PDB file of C-alpha atoms in Angstrom:
ATOM      1  CA  MET A   1      13.644   5.171  -6.995  1.00 93.00           C
ATOM      2  CA  ILE A   2      11.309   4.348  -4.119  1.00 94.00           C
ATOM      3  CA  VAL A   3       9.804   7.317  -2.288  1.00 94.00           C
ATOM      4  CA  GLY A   4       8.454   5.946   0.971  1.00 92.00           C
ATOM      5  CA  GLY A   5      10.879   3.074   1.405  1.00 90.00           C
ATOM      6  CA  SER A   6      10.286   2.331   5.093  1.00 88.00           C
ATOM      7  CA  GLY A   7       6.606   1.429   4.861  1.00 91.00           C
ATOM      8  CA  GLN A   8       5.299  -2.072   4.249  1.00 95.00           C
ATOM      9  CA  ASP A   9       5.180  -1.755   0.467  1.00 96.00           C
ATOM     10  CA  GLY A  10       8.512   0.054   0.259  1.00 94.00           C
ATOM     11  CA  LEU A  11      10.261  -2.625   2.300  1.00 92.00           C
ATOM     12  CA  LEU A  12       8.797  -5.498   0.305  1.00 95.00           C
ATOM     13  CA  LEU A  13       9.596  -3.785  -2.989  1.00 95.00           C
ATOM     14  CA  SER A  14      13.148  -3.028  -1.820  1.00 90.00           C
ATOM     15  CA  LYS A  15      13.689  -6.659  -0.924  1.00 90.00           C
ATOM     16  CA  ARG A  16      12.568  -7.847  -4.364  1.00 92.00           C
ATOM     17  CA  LEU A  17      14.802  -5.332  -6.125  1.00 90.00           C
ATOM     18  CA  TYR A  18      17.721  -6.329  -3.927  1.00 86.00           C
ATOM     19  CA  ASN A  19      17.213 -10.034  -4.599  1.00 87.00           C
ATOM     20  CA  ALA A  20      17.181  -9.250  -8.321  1.00 87.00           C
ATOM     21  CA  SER A  21      20.404  -7.168  -7.997  1.00 85.00           C
ATOM     22  CA  VAL A  22      18.584  -4.076  -9.276  1.00 87.00           C
ATOM     23  CA  PRO A  23      20.213  -0.789  -8.155  1.00 86.00           C
ATOM     24  CA  TYR A  24      17.830   1.681  -6.559  1.00 88.00           C
ATOM     25  CA  ILE A  25      17.465   4.731  -4.333  1.00 88.00           C
ATOM     26  CA  SER A  26      15.143   4.511  -1.331  1.00 88.00           C
ATOM     27  CA  ILE A  27      13.822   7.698   0.278  1.00 89.00           C
ATOM     28  CA  SER A  28      12.188   7.450   3.668  1.00 86.00           C
ATOM     29  CA  SER A  29      11.123   9.540   6.648  1.00 80.00           C
ATOM     30  CA  LYS A  30      12.613   6.878   8.942  1.00 74.00           C
ATOM     31  CA  GLN A  31      15.998   5.335   9.503  1.00 61.00           C
ATOM     32  CA  LEU A  32      16.149   1.833   8.002  1.00 54.00           C
ATOM     33  CA  HIS A  33      17.821  -1.034   9.848  1.00 45.00           C
ATOM     34  CA  ILE A  34      16.944  -4.043   7.717  1.00 44.00           C
ATOM     35  CA  PHE A  35      18.326  -6.533   5.224  1.00 46.00           C
ATOM     36  CA  ASN A  36      21.987  -6.586   6.298  1.00 44.00           C
ATOM     37  CA  GLY A  37      24.463  -6.569   3.437  1.00 45.00           C
ATOM     38  CA  PHE A  38      22.454  -4.549   0.933  1.00 46.00           C
ATOM     39  CA  ARG A  39      24.242  -3.867  -2.316  1.00 45.00           C
ATOM     40  CA  PHE A  40      23.341  -1.560  -5.179  1.00 51.00           C
ATOM     41  CA  CYS A  41      21.229   0.735  -3.018  1.00 60.00           C
ATOM     42  CA  PHE A  42      21.300   4.144  -1.406  1.00 65.00           C
ATOM     43  CA  TYR A  43      19.116   5.324   1.475  1.00 64.00           C
ATOM     44  CA  GLN A  44      18.204   8.902   2.228  1.00 68.00           C
ATOM     45  CA  ARG A  45      15.928  10.334   4.904  1.00 67.00           C
ATOM     46  CA  TYR A  46      13.758  13.204   3.747  1.00 68.00           C
ATOM     47  CA  ASN A  47      12.939  14.687   7.185  1.00 64.00           C
ATOM     48  CA  SER A  48       9.562  16.022   6.011  1.00 68.00           C
ATOM     49  CA  ASP A  49      11.206  17.819   3.079  1.00 80.00           C
ATOM     50  CA  LEU A  50      10.176  16.605  -0.369  1.00 91.00           C
ATOM     51  CA  SER A  51      11.044  19.827  -2.178  1.00 91.00           C
ATOM     52  CA  ILE A  52      12.431  20.165  -5.679  1.00 93.00           C
ATOM     53  CA  ASP A  53      15.800  21.167  -4.183  1.00 93.00           C
ATOM     54  CA  PHE A  54      15.879  17.998  -2.061  1.00 90.00           C
ATOM     55  CA  TYR A  55      15.235  15.779  -5.071  1.00 92.00           C
ATOM     56  CA  ASP A  56      17.712  17.752  -7.186  1.00 91.00           C
ATOM     57  CA  SER A  57      20.561  17.211  -4.735  1.00 88.00           C
ATOM     58  CA  LEU A  58      19.701  13.541  -4.435  1.00 85.00           C
ATOM     59  CA  LEU A  59      19.494  12.855  -8.167  1.00 87.00           C
ATOM     60  CA  GLU A  60      22.547  14.843  -9.225  1.00 87.00           C
ATOM     61  CA  GLY A  61      24.300  12.769 -11.869  1.00 84.00           C
ATOM     62  CA  CYS A  62      21.647  10.021 -11.720  1.00 85.00           C
ATOM     63  CA  SER A  63      19.247   8.727 -14.344  1.00 87.00           C
ATOM     64  CA  VAL A  64      16.062   7.108 -13.043  1.00 92.00           C
ATOM     65  CA  ASP A  65      14.099   4.438 -14.933  1.00 94.00           C
ATOM     66  CA  ILE A  66      11.076   4.241 -12.640  1.00 96.00           C
ATOM     67  CA  ILE A  67       9.629   6.153  -9.696  1.00 96.00           C
ATOM     68  CA  TYR A  68       7.553   4.269  -7.127  1.00 97.00           C
ATOM     69  CA  TYR A  69       5.829   6.989  -5.123  1.00 98.00           C
ATOM     70  CA  LEU A  70       4.656   5.077  -2.048  1.00 97.00           C
ATOM     71  CA  ALA A  71       5.053   7.780   0.604  1.00 94.00           C
ATOM     72  CA  ALA A  72       1.800   8.725   2.309  1.00 93.00           C
ATOM     73  CA  VAL A  73       0.415  10.401   5.410  1.00 90.00           C
ATOM     74  CA  ASN A  74      -3.043   9.276   6.449  1.00 87.00           C
ATOM     75  CA  LYS A  75      -3.627  10.559   9.983  1.00 71.00           C
ATOM     76  CA  PRO A  76      -1.806  12.122  12.944  1.00 51.00           C
ATOM     77  CA  THR A  77       1.036  10.029  14.333  1.00 48.00           C
ATOM     78  CA  SER A  78       0.294  11.140  17.893  1.00 44.00           C
ATOM     79  CA  LEU A  79      -2.582  12.599  19.871  1.00 41.00           C
ATOM     80  CA  ALA A  80      -0.598  15.808  20.265  1.00 42.00           C
ATOM     81  CA  GLU A  81      -0.799  16.599  16.562  1.00 50.00           C
ATOM     82  CA  ASP A  82      -3.733  18.801  15.677  1.00 55.00           C
ATOM     83  CA  TYR A  83      -5.876  18.578  12.585  1.00 50.00           C
ATOM     84  CA  LYS A  84      -4.195  21.555  10.892  1.00 55.00           C
ATOM     85  CA  ASN A  85      -0.698  20.088  11.189  1.00 65.00           C
ATOM     86  CA  CYS A  86      -1.915  16.710   9.966  1.00 73.00           C
ATOM     87  CA  SER A  87      -3.645  18.258   6.958  1.00 79.00           C
ATOM     88  CA  SER A  88      -0.441  20.139   6.096  1.00 86.00           C
ATOM     89  CA  ALA A  89       1.585  16.910   6.240  1.00 86.00           C
ATOM     90  CA  ILE A  90      -0.988  15.084   4.114  1.00 91.00           C
ATOM     91  CA  GLN A  91      -0.823  17.838   1.503  1.00 92.00           C
ATOM     92  CA  HIS A  92       2.987  17.983   1.453  1.00 92.00           C
ATOM     93  CA  VAL A  93       3.728  14.250   1.339  1.00 93.00           C
ATOM     94  CA  ASN A  94       0.761  12.946  -0.657  1.00 95.00           C
ATOM     95  CA  VAL A  95       0.534  15.759  -3.212  1.00 96.00           C
ATOM     96  CA  GLU A  96       3.389  18.286  -3.255  1.00 95.00           C
ATOM     97  CA  GLY A  97       6.173  15.713  -2.875  1.00 95.00           C
ATOM     98  CA  PHE A  98       4.787  13.791  -5.834  1.00 97.00           C
ATOM     99  CA  ILE A  99       4.339  16.806  -8.117  1.00 97.00           C
ATOM    100  CA  ASN A 100       7.764  18.201  -7.157  1.00 96.00           C
ATOM    101  CA  ILE A 101       9.645  15.144  -8.346  1.00 96.00           C
ATOM    102  CA  LEU A 102       7.739  15.175 -11.648  1.00 97.00           C
ATOM    103  CA  LEU A 103       8.584  18.858 -12.139  1.00 97.00           C
ATOM    104  CA  LEU A 104      12.274  18.134 -11.567  1.00 96.00           C
ATOM    105  CA  LEU A 105      12.341  15.104 -13.886  1.00 95.00           C
ATOM    106  CA  ALA A 106      10.629  17.096 -16.625  1.00 95.00           C
ATOM    107  CA  LYS A 107      13.237  19.834 -16.200  1.00 94.00           C
ATOM    108  CA  LYS A 108      16.018  17.237 -16.444  1.00 93.00           C
ATOM    109  CA  SER A 109      14.421  15.765 -19.585  1.00 92.00           C
ATOM    110  CA  GLN A 110      14.241  12.337 -17.962  1.00 93.00           C
ATOM    111  CA  ASN A 111      11.344  10.043 -18.850  1.00 94.00           C
ATOM    112  CA  PRO A 112      10.931   7.419 -16.124  1.00 96.00           C
ATOM    113  CA  TYR A 113       7.830   5.306 -15.633  1.00 97.00           C
ATOM    114  CA  ILE A 114       5.753   6.675 -12.737  1.00 98.00           C
ATOM    115  CA  VAL A 115       3.810   4.530 -10.257  1.00 98.00           C
ATOM    116  CA  TYR A 116       1.712   6.424  -7.710  1.00 98.00           C
ATOM    117  CA  ALA A 117       0.288   4.417  -4.809  1.00 98.00           C
ATOM    118  CA  SER A 118      -3.332   5.373  -4.265  1.00 98.00           C
ATOM    119  CA  SER A 119      -6.065   3.878  -2.098  1.00 97.00           C
ATOM    120  CA  CYS A 120      -9.507   2.332  -2.357  1.00 97.00           C
ATOM    121  CA  LEU A 121     -10.644   5.195  -0.103  1.00 96.00           C
ATOM    122  CA  ILE A 122     -10.942   7.334  -3.238  1.00 97.00           C
ATOM    123  CA  TYR A 123     -14.179   5.396  -3.841  1.00 97.00           C
ATOM    124  CA  ASP A 124     -17.454   5.270  -1.924  1.00 96.00           C
ATOM    125  CA  LEU A 125     -16.977   2.019  -0.013  1.00 95.00           C
ATOM    126  CA  SER A 126     -20.431   2.172   1.574  1.00 93.00           C
ATOM    127  CA  ILE A 127     -22.153   0.961  -1.604  1.00 94.00           C
ATOM    128  CA  ASN A 128     -22.761  -2.781  -1.822  1.00 94.00           C
ATOM    129  CA  ALA A 129     -21.066  -3.328  -5.169  1.00 96.00           C
ATOM    130  CA  GLN A 130     -17.927  -4.565  -6.888  1.00 97.00           C
ATOM    131  CA  LEU A 131     -15.803  -1.579  -7.888  1.00 98.00           C
ATOM    132  CA  ASP A 132     -13.683  -1.337 -11.023  1.00 98.00           C
ATOM    133  CA  GLU A 133     -11.640   1.315 -12.797  1.00 98.00           C
ATOM    134  CA  SER A 134     -14.774   2.927 -14.246  1.00 98.00           C
ATOM    135  CA  THR A 135     -16.170   3.655 -10.771  1.00 98.00           C
ATOM    136  CA  PRO A 136     -16.254   7.438 -10.182  1.00 97.00           C
ATOM    137  CA  TYR A 137     -14.068   8.908  -7.464  1.00 98.00           C
ATOM    138  CA  SER A 138     -15.889   9.812  -4.252  1.00 96.00           C
ATOM    139  CA  PRO A 139     -13.470  11.109  -1.600  1.00 93.00           C
ATOM    140  CA  SER A 140     -14.584  11.078   2.019  1.00 89.00           C
ATOM    141  CA  CYS A 141     -11.607  12.411   4.015  1.00 90.00           C
ATOM    142  CA  PRO A 142      -8.494  14.610   3.634  1.00 91.00           C
ATOM    143  CA  TYR A 143      -6.428  11.512   2.813  1.00 94.00           C
ATOM    144  CA  SER A 144      -8.607  10.424  -0.121  1.00 95.00           C
ATOM    145  CA  ASP A 145      -8.909  14.075  -1.226  1.00 95.00           C
ATOM    146  CA  SER A 146      -5.124  14.288  -1.417  1.00 96.00           C
ATOM    147  CA  LYS A 147      -4.777  11.071  -3.408  1.00 97.00           C
ATOM    148  CA  ILE A 148      -7.254  12.277  -6.029  1.00 98.00           C
ATOM    149  CA  LEU A 149      -5.694  15.748  -6.149  1.00 97.00           C
ATOM    150  CA  ALA A 150      -2.217  14.275  -6.675  1.00 98.00           C
ATOM    151  CA  ILE A 151      -3.083  11.958  -9.560  1.00 98.00           C
ATOM    152  CA  CYS A 152      -5.399  14.454 -11.297  1.00 97.00           C
ATOM    153  CA  SER A 153      -2.782  17.224 -11.011  1.00 97.00           C
ATOM    154  CA  ALA A 154      -0.091  14.931 -12.393  1.00 98.00           C
ATOM    155  CA  ARG A 155      -2.259  13.981 -15.344  1.00 96.00           C
ATOM    156  CA  ASN A 156      -3.190  17.583 -16.105  1.00 96.00           C
ATOM    157  CA  LEU A 157       0.429  18.739 -15.955  1.00 96.00           C
ATOM    158  CA  PHE A 158       2.311  15.759 -17.383  1.00 95.00           C
ATOM    159  CA  ASP A 159      -0.146  13.600 -19.326  1.00 86.00           C
ATOM    160  CA  LYS A 160       1.893  13.851 -22.515  1.00 89.00           C
ATOM    161  CA  ARG A 161       5.236  13.805 -20.685  1.00 94.00           C
ATOM    162  CA  PHE A 162       5.167  10.680 -18.492  1.00 96.00           C
ATOM    163  CA  ASP A 163       3.458   7.288 -18.364  1.00 96.00           C
ATOM    164  CA  ILE A 164       1.717   7.504 -14.979  1.00 97.00           C
ATOM    165  CA  LEU A 165       0.059   4.520 -13.293  1.00 98.00           C
ATOM    166  CA  ASN A 166      -2.434   5.216 -10.514  1.00 98.00           C
ATOM    167  CA  ALA A 167      -2.125   1.994  -8.484  1.00 98.00           C
ATOM    168  CA  ILE A 168      -5.316   1.808  -6.412  1.00 98.00           C
ATOM    169  CA  PHE A 169      -4.658  -0.523  -3.489  1.00 98.00           C
ATOM    170  CA  PHE A 170      -7.336  -2.337  -1.571  1.00 98.00           C
ATOM    171  CA  ASN A 171      -6.366  -4.001   1.732  1.00 97.00           C
ATOM    172  CA  HIS A 172      -3.053  -5.825   1.382  1.00 97.00           C
ATOM    173  CA  GLU A 173      -1.343  -7.184   4.450  1.00 97.00           C
ATOM    174  CA  SER A 174       1.919  -8.630   5.735  1.00 97.00           C
ATOM    175  CA  ARG A 175       3.735  -9.093   9.021  1.00 96.00           C
ATOM    176  CA  LEU A 176       5.288  -5.653   8.438  1.00 95.00           C
ATOM    177  CA  ARG A 177       1.998  -3.949   9.270  1.00 95.00           C
ATOM    178  CA  PRO A 178       1.933  -2.168  12.648  1.00 92.00           C
ATOM    179  CA  ASN A 179      -0.751  -3.016  15.195  1.00 90.00           C
ATOM    180  CA  SER A 180      -2.806  -0.040  14.054  1.00 89.00           C
ATOM    181  CA  PHE A 181      -3.930  -2.366  11.235  1.00 93.00           C
ATOM    182  CA  PHE A 182      -6.521  -4.792  12.506  1.00 91.00           C
ATOM    183  CA  SER A 183      -5.126  -7.809  10.626  1.00 94.00           C
ATOM    184  CA  SER A 184      -1.794  -7.426  12.414  1.00 95.00           C
ATOM    185  CA  ARG A 185      -3.408  -6.741  15.775  1.00 94.00           C
ATOM    186  CA  LEU A 186      -5.628  -9.779  15.338  1.00 95.00           C
ATOM    187  CA  ILE A 187      -2.932 -12.255  14.308  1.00 96.00           C
ATOM    188  CA  ARG A 188      -0.417 -11.104  16.920  1.00 95.00           C
ATOM    189  CA  ALA A 189      -3.063 -11.442  19.629  1.00 94.00           C
ATOM    190  CA  ALA A 190      -4.021 -14.904  18.398  1.00 95.00           C
ATOM    191  CA  LEU A 191      -0.391 -16.053  18.490  1.00 95.00           C
ATOM    192  CA  ASN A 192       0.350 -14.499  21.887  1.00 92.00           C
ATOM    193  CA  ASN A 193       0.294 -17.489  24.236  1.00 83.00           C
ATOM    194  CA  SER A 194       0.852 -15.310  27.304  1.00 85.00           C
ATOM    195  CA  ASP A 195      -2.482 -13.518  26.878  1.00 87.00           C
ATOM    196  CA  LYS A 196      -5.539 -15.516  25.882  1.00 85.00           C
ATOM    197  CA  THR A 197      -8.233 -13.480  27.593  1.00 88.00           C
ATOM    198  CA  SER A 198      -7.938  -9.778  26.728  1.00 90.00           C
ATOM    199  CA  LYS A 199     -10.619  -8.381  24.451  1.00 91.00           C
ATOM    200  CA  ILE A 200      -9.956  -6.945  20.973  1.00 91.00           C
ATOM    201  CA  SER A 201     -12.092  -4.191  19.475  1.00 88.00           C
ATOM    202  CA  LEU A 202     -12.960  -4.444  15.774  1.00 88.00           C
ATOM    203  CA  LEU A 203     -15.336  -2.687  13.430  1.00 82.00           C
ATOM    204  CA  ASN A 204     -18.754  -3.881  12.309  1.00 88.00           C
ATOM    205  CA  PRO A 205     -18.702  -7.680  11.749  1.00 90.00           C
ATOM    206  CA  ASN A 206     -20.805  -7.172   8.612  1.00 89.00           C
ATOM    207  CA  ASN A 207     -18.239  -4.917   6.946  1.00 92.00           C
ATOM    208  CA  ILE A 208     -16.737  -6.311   3.756  1.00 94.00           C
ATOM    209  CA  TYR A 209     -12.987  -6.929   3.885  1.00 94.00           C
ATOM    210  CA  ASP A 210     -11.171  -7.082   0.541  1.00 96.00           C
ATOM    211  CA  PHE A 211      -7.965  -8.856   1.566  1.00 95.00           C
ATOM    212  CA  SER A 212      -4.778  -9.597  -0.397  1.00 97.00           C
ATOM    213  CA  LEU A 213      -1.144 -10.349   0.384  1.00 98.00           C
ATOM    214  CA  ALA A 214       1.214  -7.370   0.187  1.00 98.00           C
ATOM    215  CA  LYS A 215       4.066  -9.511  -1.131  1.00 97.00           C
ATOM    216  CA  VAL A 216       1.970 -10.342  -4.206  1.00 97.00           C
ATOM    217  CA  PHE A 217       1.421  -6.652  -4.944  1.00 98.00           C
ATOM    218  CA  ALA A 218       5.166  -5.984  -4.545  1.00 97.00           C
ATOM    219  CA  LYS A 219       5.864  -8.699  -7.108  1.00 97.00           C
ATOM    220  CA  LEU A 220       3.375  -7.186  -9.562  1.00 97.00           C
ATOM    221  CA  LEU A 221       4.816  -3.687  -9.082  1.00 96.00           C
ATOM    222  CA  CYS A 222       8.237  -5.025 -10.062  1.00 94.00           C
ATOM    223  CA  GLU A 223       6.873  -6.696 -13.173  1.00 95.00           C
ATOM    224  CA  ILE A 224       4.567  -3.929 -14.344  1.00 94.00           C
ATOM    225  CA  GLN A 225       7.434  -1.496 -14.976  1.00 90.00           C
ATOM    226  CA  TYR A 226       8.252  -3.352 -18.190  1.00 91.00           C
ATOM    227  CA  LEU A 227       4.709  -2.793 -19.507  1.00 94.00           C
ATOM    228  CA  ARG A 228       4.517   0.954 -18.746  1.00 94.00           C
ATOM    229  CA  ILE A 229       0.745   0.833 -18.335  1.00 95.00           C
ATOM    230  CA  SER A 230      -0.859   4.192 -17.541  1.00 96.00           C
ATOM    231  CA  GLY A 231      -4.225   5.166 -16.072  1.00 97.00           C
ATOM    232  CA  ASP A 232      -6.069   3.652 -13.114  1.00 98.00           C
ATOM    233  CA  LEU A 233      -5.386   0.064 -12.079  1.00 98.00           C
ATOM    234  CA  ILE A 234      -7.032  -1.622  -9.100  1.00 98.00           C
ATOM    235  CA  PHE A 235      -4.945  -3.983  -6.982  1.00 98.00           C
ATOM    236  CA  GLY A 236      -7.338  -6.121  -4.939  1.00 97.00           C
ATOM    237  CA  SER A 237      -8.616  -9.622  -4.295  1.00 96.00           C
ATOM    238  CA  ASN A 238     -11.672  -9.641  -6.593  1.00 96.00           C
ATOM    239  CA  GLN A 239     -13.650 -10.971  -3.649  1.00 94.00           C
ATOM    240  CA  GLY A 240     -15.000  -9.723  -0.358  1.00 93.00           C
ATOM    241  CA  ILE A 241     -15.310 -11.457   2.975  1.00 94.00           C
ATOM    242  CA  LEU A 242     -17.211 -10.411   6.084  1.00 94.00           C
ATOM    243  CA  ILE A 243     -14.988  -9.210   8.916  1.00 94.00           C
ATOM    244  CA  SER A 244     -16.595 -11.852  11.151  1.00 93.00           C
ATOM    245  CA  GLU A 245     -15.675 -14.608   8.671  1.00 95.00           C
ATOM    246  CA  PHE A 246     -12.127 -13.317   8.396  1.00 96.00           C
ATOM    247  CA  VAL A 247     -11.793 -13.528  12.188  1.00 96.00           C
ATOM    248  CA  LYS A 248     -12.990 -17.140  12.107  1.00 96.00           C
ATOM    249  CA  LYS A 249     -10.345 -18.010   9.518  1.00 97.00           C
ATOM    250  CA  ILE A 250      -7.652 -16.413  11.683  1.00 97.00           C
ATOM    251  CA  ALA A 251      -8.864 -18.449  14.652  1.00 96.00           C
ATOM    252  CA  TYR A 252      -8.740 -21.643  12.595  1.00 97.00           C
ATOM    253  CA  HIS A 253      -5.268 -21.089  11.147  1.00 97.00           C
ATOM    254  CA  THR A 254      -3.791 -19.998  14.487  1.00 96.00           C
ATOM    255  CA  ASN A 255      -5.630 -22.694  16.457  1.00 95.00           C
ATOM    256  CA  SER A 256      -6.726 -20.036  18.941  1.00 94.00           C
ATOM    257  CA  ASN A 257      -9.816 -18.733  20.722  1.00 93.00           C
ATOM    258  CA  ILE A 258      -9.440 -15.291  19.141  1.00 94.00           C
ATOM    259  CA  ASN A 259     -12.978 -15.440  17.763  1.00 92.00           C
ATOM    260  CA  ASP A 260     -14.364 -15.444  21.331  1.00 93.00           C
ATOM    261  CA  ARG A 261     -12.385 -12.367  22.337  1.00 94.00           C
ATOM    262  CA  ILE A 262     -13.700  -9.911  19.744  1.00 94.00           C
ATOM    263  CA  CYS A 263     -15.804  -6.894  20.691  1.00 92.00           C
ATOM    264  CA  TYR A 264     -17.426  -5.420  17.597  1.00 89.00           C
ATOM    265  CA  LYS A 265     -18.477  -1.813  17.177  1.00 82.00           C
ATOM    266  CA  ASN A 266     -20.504  -0.289  14.394  1.00 75.00           C
ATOM    267  CA  ALA A 267     -18.744   1.717  11.705  1.00 62.00           C
ATOM    268  CA  ASP A 268     -20.405   4.727  10.131  1.00 67.00           C
ATOM    269  CA  PRO A 269     -20.674   4.421   7.208  1.00 74.00           C
ATOM    270  CA  PRO A 270     -20.232   0.663   6.799  1.00 85.00           C
ATOM    271  CA  ARG A 271     -17.854  -0.775   4.205  1.00 90.00           C
ATOM    272  CA  LEU A 272     -19.774  -2.923   1.769  1.00 93.00           C
ATOM    273  CA  ALA A 273     -17.756  -2.652  -1.454  1.00 96.00           C
ATOM    274  CA  TRP A 274     -15.066  -4.927  -2.847  1.00 96.00           C
ATOM    275  CA  SER A 275     -12.709  -4.859  -5.813  1.00 97.00           C
ATOM    276  CA  SER A 276     -12.866  -6.060  -9.368  1.00 97.00           C
ATOM    277  CA  THR A 277      -9.454  -7.144 -10.630  1.00 96.00           C
ATOM    278  CA  LYS A 278     -10.587  -8.046 -14.130  1.00 96.00           C
ATOM    279  CA  LEU A 279      -8.131  -5.557 -15.646  1.00 97.00           C
ATOM    280  CA  LEU A 280      -5.245  -6.636 -13.382  1.00 97.00           C
ATOM    281  CA  ARG A 281      -5.851 -10.319 -14.167  1.00 96.00           C
ATOM    282  CA  SER A 282      -5.926  -9.561 -17.895  1.00 97.00           C
ATOM    283  CA  ILE A 283      -2.468  -7.973 -17.560  1.00 97.00           C
ATOM    284  CA  PHE A 284      -1.110 -10.916 -15.537  1.00 97.00           C
ATOM    285  CA  PRO A 285      -3.233 -13.843 -16.787  1.00 96.00           C
ATOM    286  CA  HIS A 286      -0.844 -16.546 -15.559  1.00 94.00           C
ATOM    287  CA  ASP A 287      -0.340 -15.283 -12.010  1.00 95.00           C
ATOM    288  CA  LYS A 288      -2.102 -17.811  -9.783  1.00 94.00           C
ATOM    289  CA  ASN A 289      -1.802 -15.501  -6.775  1.00 95.00           C
ATOM    290  CA  LEU A 290      -4.556 -13.346  -8.271  1.00 96.00           C
ATOM    291  CA  THR A 291      -7.025 -16.233  -8.228  1.00 95.00           C
ATOM    292  CA  SER A 292      -6.171 -17.752  -4.846  1.00 95.00           C
ATOM    293  CA  SER A 293      -8.908 -18.112  -2.234  1.00 95.00           C
ATOM    294  CA  THR A 294      -9.219 -16.032   0.921  1.00 95.00           C
ATOM    295  CA  ASP A 295      -8.469 -19.129   2.953  1.00 96.00           C
ATOM    296  CA  GLU A 296      -5.193 -19.662   1.079  1.00 97.00           C
ATOM    297  CA  ARG A 297      -4.213 -16.042   1.646  1.00 97.00           C
ATOM    298  CA  VAL A 298      -4.993 -16.153   5.365  1.00 97.00           C
ATOM    299  CA  SER A 299      -3.002 -19.363   5.722  1.00 97.00           C
ATOM    300  CA  SER A 300      -0.002 -17.790   3.972  1.00 97.00           C
ATOM    301  CA  LEU A 301      -0.188 -14.617   6.067  1.00 97.00           C
ATOM    302  CA  VAL A 302      -0.394 -16.489   9.377  1.00 97.00           C
ATOM    303  CA  ALA A 303       2.494 -18.760   8.319  1.00 97.00           C
ATOM    304  CA  ASP A 304       4.632 -15.666   7.668  1.00 96.00           C
ATOM    305  CA  TYR A 305       3.928 -14.355  11.175  1.00 96.00           C
ATOM    306  CA  ILE A 306       4.747 -17.717  12.736  1.00 95.00           C
ATOM    307  CA  TYR A 307       7.963 -18.105  10.724  1.00 93.00           C
ATOM    308  CA  HIS A 308       9.278 -14.716  11.860  1.00 88.00           C
ATOM    309  CA  SER A 309       8.038 -14.901  15.447  1.00 80.00           C
TER     310      SER A 309
END
């Protein structure tokens, strides 16, 4: 089961499961109109309701081997939404929806493997250091608060009941990202031949950007279910690159003047940390994607945009 099937990671994971003829259930807040001819799958919209009753009706007569909990609310989806409503949505989707499905599965005596998608924002990214799984949590916003609350609550309630993986994602990109993500905004602008002059606003050029390909993480999520690893596991690039250097690589691989169109603004606090993937690479020692260079990853990402343009 994939909870949060319409986001970038849910779509990429769905595609891999489909190509492998693996039956699955995808739950999403949005209507999906992709991958014509899907077999072995069932889609259900949750309409902001991730209650125990919702899950119970959905899973009636079903046995689930693995739960990928990818659903997340980070910030308001429109300017009209106030802080209180956003905080309520963050709490319901990021925490309550996750705990509710575990409560139901425990009641049904099912023992699936649990993968919870967390974020590098649970750490203090302003420190100039490489972060690993021993780094203490240091939440800085309601979103990171909710991610920590969800995984800690799950461990306290179900530590002896389920194998729960806290998948801590650093930046991972694909063409499925909306323009609210700067990598997507940057590449789309660079490839837009009808507009070569408009300015693009980005954060501090000296911020560290820990950049990976989302399709690689989707592949690892499919494979890791057979290992049933629990605890924290960082998914990252094991290297950091300055935002300004990343922009230059985009300009090179798109053969554009995008580097001359950037207006930088300072971020407070700056992001200076990057990931250590020593543990991830020890689990997948033969996966060359985990040791590829930033330049190789940028080239692959740009090629994906061009291919689907």
